[in-house]
Every structure is written in C-alpha cells, then in structure tokens.
Short mmCIF file of C-alpha atoms and ligand atoms in Angstrom, two decimals:
data_model
loop_
_atom_site.label_atom_id
_atom_site.label_comp_id
_atom_site.label_asym_id
_atom_site.label_seq_id
_atom_site.Cartn_x
_atom_site.Cartn_y
_atom_site.Cartn_z
CA MET A 1 25.84 2.52 11.88
CA ALA A 2 22.97 0.51 13.35
CA TYR A 3 22.90 -0.71 16.96
CA GLN A 4 20.59 -2.57 19.35
CA GLU A 5 18.81 -0.67 22.11
CA CYS A 6 16.64 -1.71 25.04
CA ILE A 7 13.05 -0.45 24.63
CA ASN A 8 12.91 0.32 28.35
CA CYS A 9 16.23 1.51 29.81
CA LYS A 10 17.74 2.46 26.41
CA ASN A 11 20.95 0.55 27.12
CA LYS A 12 22.83 0.06 23.84
CA TYR A 13 24.38 -3.11 22.40
CA ASP A 14 26.61 -3.73 19.39
CA ILE A 15 24.81 -4.78 16.22
CA ASP A 16 26.73 -8.09 16.18
CA GLU A 17 26.12 -9.08 19.79
CA ILE A 18 23.91 -12.16 20.03
CA ILE A 19 21.48 -11.03 22.70
CA TYR A 20 17.70 -11.27 23.02
CA PHE A 21 16.95 -9.40 26.26
CA CYS A 22 18.55 -6.34 27.86
CA LYS A 23 21.26 -7.41 30.33
CA ARG A 24 20.43 -4.50 32.63
CA CYS A 25 16.62 -4.64 32.88
CA GLY A 26 15.55 -7.76 30.94
CA ASP A 27 13.32 -5.95 28.44
CA LEU A 28 13.16 -6.40 24.65
CA LEU A 29 15.60 -4.84 22.20
CA GLU A 30 15.08 -2.95 18.97
CA ILE A 31 17.36 -1.85 16.15
CA LYS A 32 18.18 1.85 15.93
CA TYR A 33 19.89 3.80 13.16
CA ASP A 34 21.59 7.04 12.38
CA TYR A 35 18.73 8.39 10.27
CA ARG A 36 20.83 11.20 8.75
CA LYS A 37 23.09 8.49 7.34
CA ILE A 38 20.07 6.64 5.92
CA ILE A 39 18.98 9.80 4.10
CA THR A 40 22.46 10.23 2.60
CA GLU A 41 22.47 6.59 1.42
CA LEU A 42 18.93 6.96 0.01
CA ASN A 43 19.96 9.97 -2.04
CA LYS A 44 22.69 7.86 -3.68
CA SER A 45 20.84 4.58 -4.11
CA ASN A 46 17.98 5.30 -6.55
CA TRP A 47 15.85 3.00 -4.35
CA GLU A 48 12.53 4.39 -5.52
CA ASN A 49 13.02 2.75 -8.91
CA ALA A 50 13.50 -0.70 -7.38
CA PRO A 51 10.50 -3.08 -7.51
CA LEU A 52 8.31 -3.44 -4.45
CA SER A 53 9.93 -6.02 -2.14
CA VAL A 54 11.59 -6.25 1.25
CA TRP A 55 14.97 -5.45 -0.29
CA ARG A 56 13.76 -2.30 -2.02
CA TYR A 57 14.22 -0.96 1.53
CA ARG A 58 17.75 -2.31 2.00
CA ASP A 59 19.02 1.10 3.11
CA PHE A 60 16.64 0.83 6.09
CA MET A 61 17.87 -2.64 7.05
CA PRO A 62 20.70 -3.62 9.43
CA VAL A 63 22.60 -5.64 6.84
CA LYS A 64 26.26 -4.93 6.15
CA ASP A 65 27.02 -7.08 3.14
CA PHE A 66 24.25 -7.13 0.52
CA ALA A 67 26.03 -10.01 -1.25
CA LYS A 68 25.07 -12.28 1.68
CA ILE A 69 21.32 -11.66 1.46
CA VAL A 70 19.27 -14.86 1.72
CA SER A 71 16.16 -14.22 -0.34
CA LEU A 72 13.23 -16.07 -1.89
CA GLN A 73 11.75 -12.82 -3.30
CA GLU A 74 9.66 -11.85 -0.35
CA GLY A 75 7.39 -8.83 -0.06
CA GLY A 76 5.76 -6.98 -2.94
CA THR A 77 2.40 -8.50 -2.01
CA GLY A 78 -0.88 -7.14 -3.35
CA LEU A 79 -2.78 -4.29 -1.74
CA HIS A 80 -6.23 -5.17 -3.03
CA HIS A 81 -8.82 -2.43 -3.26
CA SER A 82 -11.80 -4.44 -2.00
CA ARG A 83 -14.84 -2.67 -3.39
CA HIS A 84 -17.41 -5.45 -2.95
CA LEU A 85 -16.52 -6.11 0.65
CA SER A 86 -16.37 -2.42 1.57
CA LYS A 87 -19.87 -1.98 0.18
CA ILE A 88 -21.17 -4.92 2.22
CA LEU A 89 -19.50 -3.65 5.40
CA GLY A 90 -20.60 -0.09 4.73
CA ILE A 91 -17.22 1.61 4.62
CA SER A 92 -15.93 3.98 1.96
CA GLN A 93 -12.49 2.53 1.21
CA LEU A 94 -11.07 -0.85 2.15
CA PHE A 95 -7.75 -2.34 1.07
CA VAL A 96 -6.57 -5.84 1.88
CA LYS A 97 -2.79 -6.31 2.14
CA ASN A 98 -2.57 -10.00 1.33
CA GLU A 99 0.54 -11.49 2.90
CA GLY A 100 -0.34 -14.99 1.78
CA GLU A 101 1.32 -13.98 -1.50
CA ASN A 102 4.79 -14.33 0.09
CA PRO A 103 7.08 -17.27 -0.90
CA THR A 104 6.05 -19.58 1.96
CA GLY A 105 2.56 -18.10 2.19
CA SER A 106 2.84 -15.73 5.16
CA PHE A 107 4.27 -12.39 6.31
CA LYS A 108 6.92 -14.30 8.27
CA ASP A 109 9.11 -14.39 5.15
CA ARG A 110 9.73 -10.65 5.47
CA GLY A 111 11.33 -11.20 8.87
CA MET A 112 13.13 -14.40 7.96
CA THR A 113 14.94 -12.97 4.94
CA VAL A 114 16.56 -10.40 7.26
CA GLY A 115 16.89 -12.72 10.28
CA VAL A 116 18.51 -15.55 8.35
CA THR A 117 20.77 -13.10 6.50
CA LYS A 118 21.91 -11.90 9.94
CA ALA A 119 22.49 -15.52 10.99
CA VAL A 120 24.77 -15.96 7.95
CA GLU A 121 26.62 -12.70 8.72
CA LEU A 122 27.15 -13.86 12.30
CA GLY A 123 28.47 -17.20 11.07
CA VAL A 124 26.10 -19.35 13.15
CA LYS A 125 25.37 -22.85 11.88
CA SER A 126 21.98 -23.57 13.51
CA VAL A 127 18.72 -21.67 13.85
CA ILE A 128 15.73 -22.39 16.06
CA CYS A 129 12.18 -21.20 16.70
CA ALA A 130 8.96 -22.12 18.46
CA SER A 131 5.93 -21.76 16.27
CA THR A 132 2.21 -22.11 15.77
CA GLY A 133 3.15 -23.08 12.20
CA ASN A 134 3.98 -20.20 9.90
CA THR A 135 7.23 -19.15 11.57
CA SER A 136 8.47 -22.73 11.39
CA ALA A 137 7.53 -23.05 7.70
CA SER A 138 9.31 -19.82 6.86
CA LEU A 139 12.42 -20.44 8.96
CA ALA A 140 12.74 -23.95 7.52
CA ALA A 141 12.67 -22.56 3.96
CA TYR A 142 15.21 -19.77 4.54
CA ALA A 143 17.50 -22.06 6.55
CA ALA A 144 17.44 -24.56 3.65
CA ARG A 145 18.34 -21.79 1.21
CA ALA A 146 21.18 -20.63 3.47
CA GLY A 147 22.46 -24.15 4.22
CA LEU A 148 21.81 -23.85 7.96
CA LYS A 149 20.57 -26.52 10.33
CA CYS A 150 17.01 -25.75 11.43
CA ILE A 151 15.19 -26.83 14.58
CA VAL A 152 11.50 -26.02 15.09
CA LEU A 153 9.31 -26.67 18.13
CA ILE A 154 5.58 -26.85 17.47
CA PRO A 155 2.62 -27.57 19.76
CA SER A 156 1.63 -31.17 19.08
CA GLY A 157 -1.70 -31.74 17.36
CA LYS A 158 -2.56 -28.05 17.08
CA ILE A 159 -0.81 -26.85 13.97
CA ALA A 160 -2.46 -26.63 10.59
CA TYR A 161 -1.43 -29.41 8.21
CA GLY A 162 -0.18 -27.19 5.40
CA LYS A 163 2.32 -25.55 7.73
CA LEU A 164 3.52 -28.82 9.17
CA SER A 165 4.09 -30.21 5.68
CA GLN A 166 6.17 -27.15 4.77
CA ALA A 167 8.51 -27.43 7.77
CA MET A 168 8.93 -31.15 7.06
CA ILE A 169 9.64 -30.95 3.33
CA TYR A 170 12.17 -28.11 3.79
CA GLY A 171 14.11 -30.57 5.94
CA ALA A 172 13.83 -28.97 9.37
CA ASN A 173 14.24 -30.98 12.53
CA VAL A 174 10.58 -30.82 13.57
CA ILE A 175 9.88 -31.44 17.25
CA GLN A 176 6.30 -31.71 18.47
CA VAL A 177 6.03 -30.52 22.05
CA GLN A 178 3.31 -31.89 24.31
CA GLY A 179 2.24 -28.43 25.31
CA ASN A 180 1.19 -25.14 23.76
CA PHE A 181 3.07 -22.39 21.91
CA ASP A 182 3.88 -20.43 25.07
CA GLU A 183 5.56 -23.47 26.65
CA SER A 184 7.48 -24.18 23.43
CA LEU A 185 8.72 -20.58 23.28
CA GLU A 186 9.92 -20.77 26.87
CA ILE A 187 11.99 -23.83 25.98
CA VAL A 188 13.62 -22.29 22.89
CA LEU A 189 14.46 -19.15 24.88
CA LYS A 190 16.26 -21.31 27.44
CA LEU A 191 17.99 -23.39 24.75
CA SER A 192 19.30 -20.34 22.90
CA GLU A 193 20.60 -18.82 26.16
CA LYS A 194 22.36 -22.09 27.00
CA TYR A 195 23.74 -22.85 23.53
CA LYS A 196 25.01 -19.61 22.00
CA ASN A 197 25.60 -21.29 18.64
CA ILE A 198 21.87 -21.97 18.19
CA TYR A 199 20.47 -18.68 16.89
CA LEU A 200 16.92 -17.83 17.96
CA LEU A 201 14.61 -16.54 15.23
CA ASN A 202 11.34 -15.90 16.98
CA SER A 203 10.11 -12.32 16.73
CA ILE A 204 11.85 -11.53 19.99
CA ASN A 205 14.88 -11.30 17.70
CA PRO A 206 14.94 -7.62 16.65
CA PHE A 207 16.31 -8.45 13.18
CA ARG A 208 13.05 -10.28 12.39
CA ILE A 209 11.13 -7.12 13.24
CA GLU A 210 13.35 -5.12 10.86
CA GLY A 211 12.27 -7.28 7.92
CA GLN A 212 8.62 -7.18 8.94
CA LYS A 213 8.60 -3.38 9.17
CA SER A 214 8.72 -3.43 5.34
CA LEU A 215 5.01 -4.31 5.51
CA GLY A 216 4.39 -0.80 6.84
CA PHE A 217 6.66 0.73 4.18
CA GLU A 218 4.89 -1.14 1.38
CA ILE A 219 1.38 -0.17 2.47
CA CYS A 220 2.39 3.51 2.41
CA ASP A 221 4.22 3.18 -0.91
CA GLN A 222 1.27 1.37 -2.52
CA LEU A 223 -1.01 4.24 -1.44
CA ASN A 224 1.41 6.80 -2.91
CA LEU A 225 2.43 7.88 0.59
CA LYS A 226 -1.12 8.88 1.50
CA THR A 227 -1.29 7.20 4.88
CA PRO A 228 -4.46 5.16 5.53
CA ASP A 229 -6.57 6.21 8.50
CA ARG A 230 -6.24 2.80 10.06
CA ILE A 231 -4.29 -0.46 9.74
CA ILE A 232 -5.96 -3.56 11.20
CA VAL A 233 -3.70 -6.49 12.11
CA PRO A 234 -4.30 -9.94 13.61
CA VAL A 235 -2.26 -10.22 16.81
CA GLY A 236 -0.67 -13.33 18.31
CA ASN A 237 2.84 -13.01 19.71
CA ALA A 238 2.56 -9.30 18.79
CA GLY A 239 5.71 -8.93 16.69
CA ASN A 240 3.91 -7.94 13.51
CA ILE A 241 1.85 -5.01 14.77
CA SER A 242 5.02 -3.72 16.49
CA ALA A 243 7.02 -4.10 13.28
CA ILE A 244 4.47 -2.35 11.05
CA TRP A 245 4.34 0.55 13.50
CA LYS A 246 8.16 0.79 13.55
CA GLY A 247 8.21 1.00 9.76
CA ILE A 248 5.50 3.65 9.66
CA LYS A 249 7.29 5.73 12.29
CA GLU A 250 10.57 5.51 10.37
CA PHE A 251 8.89 6.70 7.16
CA ARG A 252 7.41 9.58 9.14
CA LYS A 253 10.79 10.42 10.72
CA LEU A 254 12.32 10.56 7.24
CA GLY A 255 9.63 13.03 6.20
CA PHE A 256 7.73 10.75 3.76
CA LEU A 257 4.38 10.77 5.59
CA GLU A 258 2.15 13.62 6.68
CA LYS A 259 0.15 11.65 9.20
CA LEU A 260 0.09 8.35 11.05
CA PRO A 261 -2.52 5.56 10.90
CA LYS A 262 -4.38 4.21 13.92
CA MET A 263 -2.93 0.76 14.66
CA THR A 264 -5.71 -1.68 15.47
CA GLY A 265 -4.99 -5.16 16.82
CA ILE A 266 -7.44 -8.05 16.64
CA GLN A 267 -7.26 -11.16 18.82
CA ALA A 268 -9.41 -14.27 19.12
CA GLU A 269 -11.67 -14.24 22.18
CA GLY A 270 -9.99 -17.25 23.76
CA SER A 271 -6.45 -15.85 23.35
CA ALA A 272 -6.76 -12.14 23.90
CA PRO A 273 -4.43 -10.81 26.61
CA ILE A 274 -3.51 -7.69 24.60
CA ALA A 275 -7.02 -6.81 23.44
CA ASN A 276 -8.30 -7.33 26.99
CA ALA A 277 -5.63 -4.98 28.37
CA VAL A 278 -6.53 -2.30 25.81
CA LYS A 279 -10.25 -2.66 26.50
CA ASN A 280 -9.69 -2.39 30.24
CA GLY A 281 -7.36 0.59 29.89
CA LYS A 282 -4.40 -1.30 31.41
CA ASP A 283 -0.72 -0.85 30.42
CA THR A 284 0.22 -4.40 31.22
CA ILE A 285 -1.24 -7.76 30.20
CA ILE A 286 -2.56 -10.72 32.15
CA PRO A 287 -1.40 -13.85 30.27
CA VAL A 288 -4.07 -16.40 29.32
CA ASP A 289 -3.22 -19.86 30.73
CA ASN A 290 -4.98 -22.12 28.26
CA PRO A 291 -5.47 -20.15 25.05
CA GLU A 292 -8.03 -21.58 22.62
CA THR A 293 -9.19 -20.60 19.14
CA VAL A 294 -9.88 -22.10 15.72
CA ALA A 295 -7.30 -19.58 14.46
CA THR A 296 -4.40 -21.76 15.62
CA ALA A 297 -1.79 -19.29 14.30
CA ILE A 298 -2.75 -16.80 17.02
CA ARG A 299 -3.45 -19.29 19.79
CA ILE A 300 -1.03 -17.56 22.15
CA GLY A 301 -1.59 -16.67 25.79
CA ALA A 302 1.65 -14.89 26.74
CA PRO A 303 2.71 -12.73 23.78
CA VAL A 304 6.37 -11.86 24.07
CA SER A 305 6.12 -8.48 22.30
CA TRP A 306 3.08 -7.29 24.27
CA LYS A 307 4.80 -4.12 25.44
CA LYS A 308 5.76 -3.05 21.92
CA ALA A 309 2.21 -3.78 20.74
CA LEU A 310 0.57 -1.77 23.52
CA THR A 311 2.93 1.11 22.72
CA ALA A 312 2.00 0.96 19.01
CA ILE A 313 -1.73 1.02 19.80
CA LYS A 314 -1.38 3.81 22.36
CA GLU A 315 1.01 6.04 20.39
CA SER A 316 -1.11 5.76 17.26
CA ASN A 317 -4.39 6.42 19.06
CA GLY A 318 -5.56 3.01 17.83
CA THR A 319 -7.51 0.28 19.54
CA ALA A 320 -7.91 -3.48 19.92
CA GLU A 321 -10.86 -5.83 19.67
CA THR A 322 -11.70 -9.48 20.23
CA VAL A 323 -13.59 -11.69 17.79
CA SER A 324 -15.22 -15.09 18.29
CA ASP A 325 -14.28 -18.20 16.29
CA GLU A 326 -17.66 -17.97 14.59
CA GLU A 327 -17.00 -14.38 13.52
CA ILE A 328 -13.54 -15.35 12.24
CA LEU A 329 -14.85 -18.19 10.07
CA GLU A 330 -17.72 -16.09 8.75
CA ALA A 331 -15.23 -13.36 7.77
CA GLN A 332 -12.95 -15.94 6.11
CA LYS A 333 -15.80 -17.08 3.89
CA LEU A 334 -17.00 -13.55 3.18
CA LEU A 335 -13.55 -12.38 2.05
CA ALA A 336 -13.11 -15.43 -0.19
CA GLN A 337 -16.54 -15.14 -1.77
CA THR A 338 -16.62 -11.37 -2.31
CA GLU A 339 -13.00 -10.62 -3.20
CA GLY A 340 -11.46 -13.95 -4.29
CA LEU A 341 -8.94 -13.85 -1.44
CA PHE A 342 -8.45 -17.14 0.39
CA VAL A 343 -6.77 -16.53 3.73
CA GLU A 344 -6.28 -18.67 6.80
CA PRO A 345 -8.58 -18.18 9.85
CA ALA A 346 -6.09 -16.07 11.87
CA SER A 347 -5.79 -13.70 8.92
CA ALA A 348 -9.54 -13.35 8.60
CA SER A 349 -9.67 -12.01 12.15
CA SER A 350 -8.67 -8.59 10.78
CA ILE A 351 -11.79 -8.61 8.58
CA ALA A 352 -13.96 -9.89 11.45
CA GLY A 353 -12.54 -7.13 13.66
CA LEU A 354 -13.25 -4.49 11.02
CA LYS A 355 -16.88 -5.62 10.78
CA LYS A 356 -17.32 -5.54 14.54
CA LEU A 357 -15.69 -2.13 14.98
CA ILE A 358 -17.89 -0.63 12.24
CA GLU A 359 -20.99 -2.10 13.91
CA LYS A 360 -19.89 -0.66 17.25
CA GLY A 361 -19.43 2.76 15.65
CA ILE A 362 -15.72 2.83 16.59
CA ILE A 363 -14.61 2.82 12.95
CA ASP A 364 -16.07 5.70 11.00
CA LYS A 365 -17.68 4.88 7.65
CA ASP A 366 -15.50 7.47 5.92
CA GLU A 367 -12.25 5.94 7.11
CA ARG A 368 -9.72 4.58 4.66
CA VAL A 369 -8.83 1.21 6.13
CA VAL A 370 -6.13 -1.38 5.37
CA CYS A 371 -6.73 -4.89 6.72
CA VAL A 372 -3.64 -7.11 6.79
CA THR A 373 -4.34 -10.75 5.99
CA THR A 374 -1.29 -12.56 7.26
CA GLY A 375 -1.32 -16.09 5.79
CA HIS A 376 -2.62 -18.10 2.83
CA GLY A 377 -5.82 -20.13 3.11
CA LEU A 378 -4.13 -23.29 1.84
CA LYS A 379 -2.13 -23.40 5.06
CA ASP A 380 -5.24 -24.79 6.75
CA PRO A 381 -7.38 -26.58 4.15
CA ASP A 382 -9.20 -28.70 6.76
CA THR A 383 -10.96 -25.70 8.29
CA ALA A 384 -11.91 -24.33 4.86
CA VAL A 385 -13.43 -27.65 3.81
CA LYS A 386 -15.32 -27.93 7.10
CA ILE A 387 -17.05 -24.56 6.72
CA SER A 388 -17.81 -24.69 2.98
CA LYS A 389 -20.63 -26.17 0.90
CA LYS A 390 -19.77 -29.82 0.23
CA PRO A 391 -19.16 -31.04 -3.34
CA ILE A 392 -21.94 -33.18 -4.85
CA GLU A 393 -20.94 -36.57 -6.19
CA VAL A 394 -22.65 -37.73 -9.41
CA LYS A 395 -22.39 -40.45 -12.04
CA ALA A 396 -19.97 -39.74 -14.92
CA ASN A 397 -22.50 -38.57 -17.52
CA ILE A 398 -23.77 -35.21 -18.73
CA GLU A 399 -27.40 -35.80 -17.72
CA ALA A 400 -26.41 -36.26 -14.09
CA ILE A 401 -24.59 -32.92 -14.15
CA GLU A 402 -27.52 -31.23 -15.91
CA GLU A 403 -29.83 -32.51 -13.22
CA VAL A 404 -27.64 -31.34 -10.37
CA LEU A 405 -27.25 -27.89 -11.94
CA GLU A 406 -30.96 -27.78 -12.81
CA LEU A 407 -29.97 -26.74 -16.34
CA ARG A 408 -33.07 -28.13 -18.04
CA LYS A 409 -35.29 -25.98 -15.86
CA ASN A 410 -33.45 -22.87 -17.00
CA ARG A 411 -35.34 -21.32 -19.92
CA SER A 412 -32.50 -19.38 -21.52
CA LEU A 413 -30.30 -22.43 -21.57
CA THR A 414 -33.11 -24.49 -23.09
CA ILE A 415 -33.43 -21.92 -25.88
CA LEU A 416 -29.70 -22.07 -26.54
CA GLU A 417 -29.92 -25.81 -26.70
CA GLU A 418 -32.80 -25.64 -29.19
CA ARG A 419 -30.90 -23.24 -31.50
CA SER A 420 -27.81 -25.41 -31.74
N1 F0G B 501 -1.40 -14.36 11.47
C1 F0G B 501 -0.76 -15.50 11.16
C2 F0G B 501 -1.20 -16.26 9.96
C3 F0G B 501 0.31 -15.94 11.96
O1 F0G B 501 0.94 -17.05 11.66
C4 F0G B 501 0.66 -15.19 13.11
C5 F0G B 501 1.73 -15.62 14.00
C6 F0G B 501 -0.04 -14.00 13.36
C7 F0G B 501 -1.07 -13.62 12.52
C8 F0G B 501 0.27 -13.13 14.50
O2 F0G B 501 1.46 -12.41 14.32
O3 F0G B 501 2.67 -13.19 16.31
O4 F0G B 501 3.47 -11.25 15.01
O5 F0G B 501 1.40 -11.09 16.36
N2 F0G B 501 2.27 -16.75 13.95
C9 F0G B 501 3.41 -17.16 14.74
C10 F0G B 501 3.96 -18.47 14.25
C11 F0G B 501 3.24 -17.07 16.19
O6 F0G B 501 4.59 -19.20 15.02
O7 F0G B 501 3.81 -18.78 13.07
P1 F0G B 501 2.30 -11.96 15.57
#
C-alpha cells in the first residue's frame, strides 16, 4: 500500500527498505499512499469516534500490524484559545497548540511512536539519533518501552538539563560529543550507513515525519475542519514544519479542508539559514557554521529537511522570520503570565515571531492564527529561573510574610482582620 519516494527524482522504494537518502540523486524520501485505499479504509473504521491522538489517524500511517504499536499515549494535546494574549498582541483569534503536553514533553513523541513501531516491525535491535535534547529524550523513552537498545549523541554542555535527565533515566547510552548538533548528526548518518542494524531515528527518517503530520491533522480537527489562516512553527532541523504541511495537504487531498493555511517558520537570529533564505528570496540555504541561541533546541546551522521546509513555506504562500534571544525570552514570559502556558525557549519563538510579524504588518489583525509551542518549559528550568523574579527568603513566622506582602498596608485586608 504505502511506499517511499524521493522528493526530487520521484524514485520509489519499498516500504520495508532501510534507506535514508535516494540512491539515485541523494535527496530525502517521503512516504506516499494510495489515497483511494485510505478512503475505503476510513469508511470502514469509524475513526472519527476515536479520541484525539496520533493513533486516531492510524489509517493514514504506514503501519502494517496495529498490534505492534509502541505507544505512550501521544498526541491529543490542547489547542488553547488564548484570549488574553491575542488582545495584548492585537490579533482577533489566537490558538496555542501546546505540544509540551505529550508524554515526554515535546512534539517528538508523535514521530517516535511511529518511528519506533517501524523499528519493531523491521526487527532491528538498536536505534540511534543525534539531538539537541528533545529527540533523545523521546527516543530513549520509546526505545525503553519497545525493549530496544538506544544510543543518543548530544552536543556536550549545550543541552537543557531536563532533557539530559530524561535520556539518562530511560536508560539510553548517552554520548556527549565535543561539537554541535550538526556535527553529531553527520556522525550518526555515517554510523547508520555503516551499521545497517542500527536504525536511525532523526527526522530524516520519513516514518518520523508520518507521526508528526498528526499535528496538522489535530489542529484542523480541533477547529472543526475550519482551517486557520496561518500556522506558526519554530524551526530547527525543519522536520516539523514539513510534517505539519504534509498532514494538512493530505487532509485537503481527502476533501476534508476547503483551504490551506500559510505555513510560517520562525528561527533564532543566530541559527537562521531557512529564514534567511526565505527573506532573501532564495530556494537554497547557506548553512550557518557556528549556530548560537538561548533556544538550544533549535541551535542548528545545517537543517537536514531544509528543502521540504522551503517547499512548505512556498506552496502555502507563507513566510519565515528571525527573532532575537531577547525577544524569545520575553515571549516565553508573556505566554506563561497571560495564558498559564510554560514552554521552553525554542517553543516561545513562535509567539515572538507572531508578535514581530504583526508589528511589521505582515500578519493581518483579522487572521486566525495557530502558534505551535513545541516543548514543555520544565525541560529547561535554568533559563526560566534566570529570567524570572527571584523568590524572597524570610524568617518562618507570619509577620515576616505580612511584611513582605505589605498586607498591613492594605485597607481591605485590615478591615477583614478587624471583623474576625
Ligand atoms: N522546538 C523544540 C522544543 C525542539 O526540540 C525542536 C527540535 C524544534 C522546535 C524544531 O523542530 O527540528 O523539526 O524543525 N529539536 C530537535 C532535537 C532537533 O534534537 O530535539 P524541527
């Protein structure tokens, strides 16, 4: 039914062939389906009554044996109508799709449930990835659940502590590379070419993208199939924006959607090869040699899925923008304090990008916008503590607290006190 196809020369490969790049032209692969068959299956499966989750969309996934699914109940995250924040930013309707609500705290779980299920179907015993943190946390969890050996390469000293602790406690073989993410990815690509029994689960693997496309399905389903005008996504290695766009296009192909949203990618100023290409009207990227940003999750200079991302932005008539570290941290605080959503810095870049694009007049005030926040704030508690008001330490008695809170100066409270 499903098969793998090169995004460039359209060469086809069997669904069970372990392959990451086209043998003919070297480009990326994607999973293709017989969509008539999907419609027939959908008519039989009563899928619309299933709860919101990645596996509600099982008929759209390249999995043969549903009994082998490796799941931690991923997907089904909240689409929060953010009225306070939309008022502050001056936009009519804003929704935040909060992916930190996934089992390991990021959108990566959507891809890993499908990717690790594929690993089990293929019968491999080891899985590997390079990661700025979230991919490694997620892969380590799903590998543990599936009983697979897990190897993760992370840039030393530059990954948020929460993520590191996850990969470690799930029992992965954690290797800190004295280099950045791009160098680590290059090594795992070589390793997985050399050792065919070590299955690569970075987003170059098209099965990961299949799981992540459910993010696009869910957004549309949660809005009762009324497509938003725009979806804003933080971009690092560029798998996620590509995946969301694939999902949206599939829903459209199946006749569920009347229109398509503008895909809008946000990158940090110091790591912005894709946003720079879009801004300069180029159809290819210039990699950034030494990427830097406080948003360590998207500290990537040579995004592997850049071509898919540029296609998504172009086809959808979308755009891309860069945001500074300062703007990212300000947006992180603003989202937490107006909507009660605590997200990690990389995730807040979508909010920072929204603000900037409204100010520039590129986003219309009447647009209905969905911002994707990709990972939970607790992944990186150090940054949150650094940018927040510090706790006040006092002696352990009520008077000390009253003094700090200036309660005695507050008239209404004094009256209450007098009555009691
Ligand atoms: N937001 C967060 C929180 C991420 O962890 C990542 C990627 C992205 C956004 C960007 O998504 O790469 O699909 O464009 N993190 C990867 C990792 C690279 O290793 O955890 P992308």
